[in-house]
XYZ file of C-alpha atoms in Angstrom:
243
model
C 0.000 0.020 -0.009
C 1.370 3.457 -0.933
C 1.938 6.131 1.749
C -0.954 8.196 0.235
C -3.339 5.195 0.417
C -2.272 4.452 3.973
C -2.855 8.064 5.025
C -6.280 8.079 3.312
C -7.245 4.800 5.066
C -6.135 6.273 8.440
C -8.323 9.341 8.024
C -11.454 7.814 6.429
C -14.071 6.407 8.805
C -14.531 2.677 8.455
C -17.888 0.965 8.221
C -18.016 0.235 11.955
C -17.836 3.969 12.731
C -20.166 5.209 10.035
C -23.482 4.531 11.845
C -22.839 6.786 14.943
C -21.498 9.486 12.506
C -24.665 9.300 10.524
C -26.664 9.751 13.760
C -24.482 12.614 14.774
C -25.003 14.328 11.462
C -28.713 14.228 12.073
C -28.197 15.686 15.564
C -26.159 18.595 14.275
C -28.494 18.947 11.243
C -25.701 18.982 8.740
C -24.829 16.380 6.056
C -21.048 16.548 5.764
C -19.391 16.583 2.381
C -16.239 15.349 4.205
C -17.316 13.000 6.948
C -13.766 12.612 8.156
C -14.017 16.213 9.525
C -16.838 15.132 11.797
C -14.885 12.040 12.878
C -11.879 14.167 13.685
C -14.078 16.591 15.654
C -15.166 13.770 17.919
C -11.667 12.342 18.478
C -9.847 13.273 21.671
C -6.055 13.436 21.621
C -5.898 10.343 23.847
C -7.451 8.282 21.113
C -5.553 9.158 17.931
C -2.837 11.376 16.563
C -5.386 13.071 14.345
C -7.406 14.592 17.093
C -9.721 17.636 17.459
C -7.515 20.283 19.033
C -7.020 22.285 15.788
C -10.707 22.132 15.003
C -11.418 23.267 18.537
C -9.148 26.261 18.015
C -11.028 27.168 14.820
C -14.414 26.611 16.261
C -13.671 28.759 19.251
C -12.849 31.683 16.975
C -15.961 31.139 14.837
C -18.260 30.820 17.839
C -16.863 33.994 19.409
C -17.336 35.899 16.104
C -20.913 34.745 15.492
C -22.052 35.420 18.992
C -20.278 38.772 19.076
C -21.880 39.822 15.796
C -25.341 38.864 17.106
C -24.844 40.786 20.310
C -23.586 43.840 18.425
C -26.753 43.921 16.394
C -29.316 43.047 19.072
C -27.847 45.368 21.762
C -26.928 48.571 19.858
C -26.813 50.703 22.970
C -24.585 48.296 25.058
C -20.959 49.305 25.584
C -18.074 47.066 24.908
C -17.874 45.833 28.488
C -21.433 44.603 28.555
C -21.075 42.926 25.168
C -17.913 41.174 26.387
C -19.676 39.925 29.506
C -22.634 38.572 27.601
C -20.479 36.871 24.967
C -18.419 35.273 27.763
C -21.484 33.926 29.384
C -22.257 32.050 26.141
C -18.896 30.820 24.995
C -17.455 29.833 28.398
C -16.631 26.185 29.032
C -19.555 25.520 31.414
C -22.080 26.660 28.892
C -20.560 24.501 26.136
C -20.397 21.498 28.369
C -24.009 21.943 29.435
C -25.027 22.041 25.795
C -22.987 18.985 24.977
C -24.696 17.075 27.905
C -28.150 18.284 26.766
C -27.424 16.976 23.212
C -25.916 13.693 24.358
C -22.607 14.288 22.606
C -20.719 12.124 25.139
C -21.691 8.895 23.463
C -20.005 9.994 20.160
C -16.589 11.027 21.573
C -13.669 8.808 20.775
C -11.351 8.514 23.759
C -8.238 6.585 24.688
C -8.584 3.747 27.192
C -7.314 5.829 30.123
C -9.653 8.808 29.499
C -12.600 6.393 28.858
C -11.919 4.553 32.158
C -11.686 7.874 34.099
C -15.094 9.128 32.817
C -13.867 11.337 29.988
C -17.251 11.192 28.185
C -18.662 13.289 31.067
C -15.619 15.514 31.651
C -16.672 19.160 31.298
C -13.400 20.216 29.502
C -13.718 17.481 26.939
C -17.364 18.128 26.248
C -16.806 21.817 25.809
C -13.943 21.192 23.410
C -16.137 18.874 21.316
C -18.765 21.542 20.747
C -16.059 23.938 19.506
C -14.595 21.167 17.321
C -17.956 20.461 15.711
C -18.316 24.201 14.868
C -14.779 24.183 13.306
C -15.704 21.085 11.296
C -18.833 22.596 10.013
C -16.991 25.793 9.028
C -14.421 23.906 7.045
C -17.115 21.710 5.384
C -19.782 24.224 4.583
C -18.758 27.772 5.503
C -19.824 30.518 7.774
C -23.604 30.557 7.026
C -23.984 26.971 8.062
C -22.107 27.854 11.320
C -24.580 30.677 11.868
C -27.466 28.321 11.535
C -25.912 25.705 13.807
C -24.930 28.146 16.595
C -28.309 29.860 16.604
C -29.993 26.431 16.785
C -27.926 25.123 19.657
C -27.203 28.434 21.551
C -30.271 30.466 20.627
C -32.340 29.807 23.751
C -29.425 31.003 25.943
C -28.597 33.995 23.829
C -32.212 35.295 23.971
C -32.139 35.172 27.861
C -29.092 37.448 28.055
C -29.541 40.781 29.856
C -26.889 43.469 29.447
C -27.686 44.728 32.941
C -26.849 41.429 34.660
C -23.296 41.052 35.701
C -22.387 37.336 35.807
C -20.235 36.104 38.626
C -16.504 35.755 37.793
C -14.673 32.438 38.165
C -12.986 33.360 41.398
C -16.359 34.172 42.984
C -17.948 30.987 41.676
C -15.060 28.874 42.884
C -15.269 30.536 46.343
C -18.996 29.881 46.592
C -18.585 26.296 45.416
C -16.026 25.595 48.120
C -17.925 27.465 50.855
C -21.140 25.585 50.061
C -19.207 22.350 50.795
C -17.393 23.703 53.921
C -14.042 23.528 52.177
C -11.188 26.010 52.860
C -10.927 28.868 50.411
C -8.371 28.659 47.577
C -4.941 30.187 47.780
C -3.476 31.925 44.694
C 0.223 32.474 44.174
C 2.270 33.930 41.330
C 4.806 31.228 40.435
C 6.448 32.832 37.418
C 6.481 36.105 35.429
C 7.620 35.798 31.809
C 8.583 38.425 29.290
C 9.657 42.100 29.456
C 7.921 44.739 31.483
C 5.762 45.940 28.686
C 4.594 42.484 27.629
C 4.557 40.211 30.669
C 2.792 36.901 31.146
C 1.871 35.894 34.704
C 1.741 32.247 35.796
C -0.498 31.654 38.757
C -1.186 28.582 40.830
C -4.544 27.904 42.551
C -4.249 25.561 45.591
C -7.392 23.933 47.102
C -7.759 21.417 49.970
C -9.511 18.926 47.847
C -7.071 18.645 44.903
C -3.718 16.941 45.398
C -1.960 19.224 42.949
C -2.285 22.979 42.325
C -3.870 24.147 39.077
C -1.752 26.623 37.078
C -2.840 29.097 34.505
C -1.333 32.065 32.783
C -2.513 35.510 31.626
C -1.325 39.010 30.606
C -2.029 40.168 34.144
C -2.123 38.568 37.583
C -5.865 39.102 37.751
C -6.481 37.469 34.404
C -4.265 34.531 35.369
C -6.071 34.067 38.700
C -9.398 34.041 37.012
C -8.241 31.465 34.514
C -6.744 29.334 37.286
C -10.010 29.503 39.265
C -12.016 28.500 36.170
C -9.768 25.519 35.513
C -9.922 24.544 39.199
C -13.671 24.727 39.263
C -13.914 22.559 36.129
C -11.591 20.020 37.648
C -13.637 19.894 40.843
C -16.873 19.453 38.899
C -15.319 16.749 36.691
C -14.084 14.793 39.687
C -17.573 14.664 41.163
C -19.071 13.058 38.007
């Protein structure tokens, strides 16, 4: 077999995997011209070298743009800060994971043995990534208009409930409330590294909680942003571990 044939065989879904992909196409309401894009979108890095991380990257950008455009048109009097908060409420990991659970995407995710055994099909971070990967796959297969249709179909009910006057709680507040409700000590944040020059620094922050054996690290262009990101990752980890 030639290298080209071998590569094509590795990428093309086999007969055993076609049936769930057909079911998934009906669920996302899109008939793929290139079904291998959908297969890749549902493949975690633990399962195969051709996984969904690049599609996730693309889908994240498309989702943010589509939601941002919608909010810009629907809320013409809202300043940038309000638009940003509303967009964040829609595109954040928790929202994506909730949608994935509602749609039953877990059954279609391809995981390696270790992730499968540890409950990866219900892990919030994996579920959120899959939603973005599907959007990326649809974009490559059919373009932006189809992505508009898909996003409004899957996210529409949440978008219509947005109120520019409501300030959603940030990740640090939500993590604090999560721990307090379970009588767990509050988290401790620490700057563990600062990279780059003074005008372009990246802060690395750790978040230590009593219930996790290892601290969760995250980075951002400021200490505040890094702490918020570390809090979000910590909260997702705690929620995943309870599933």
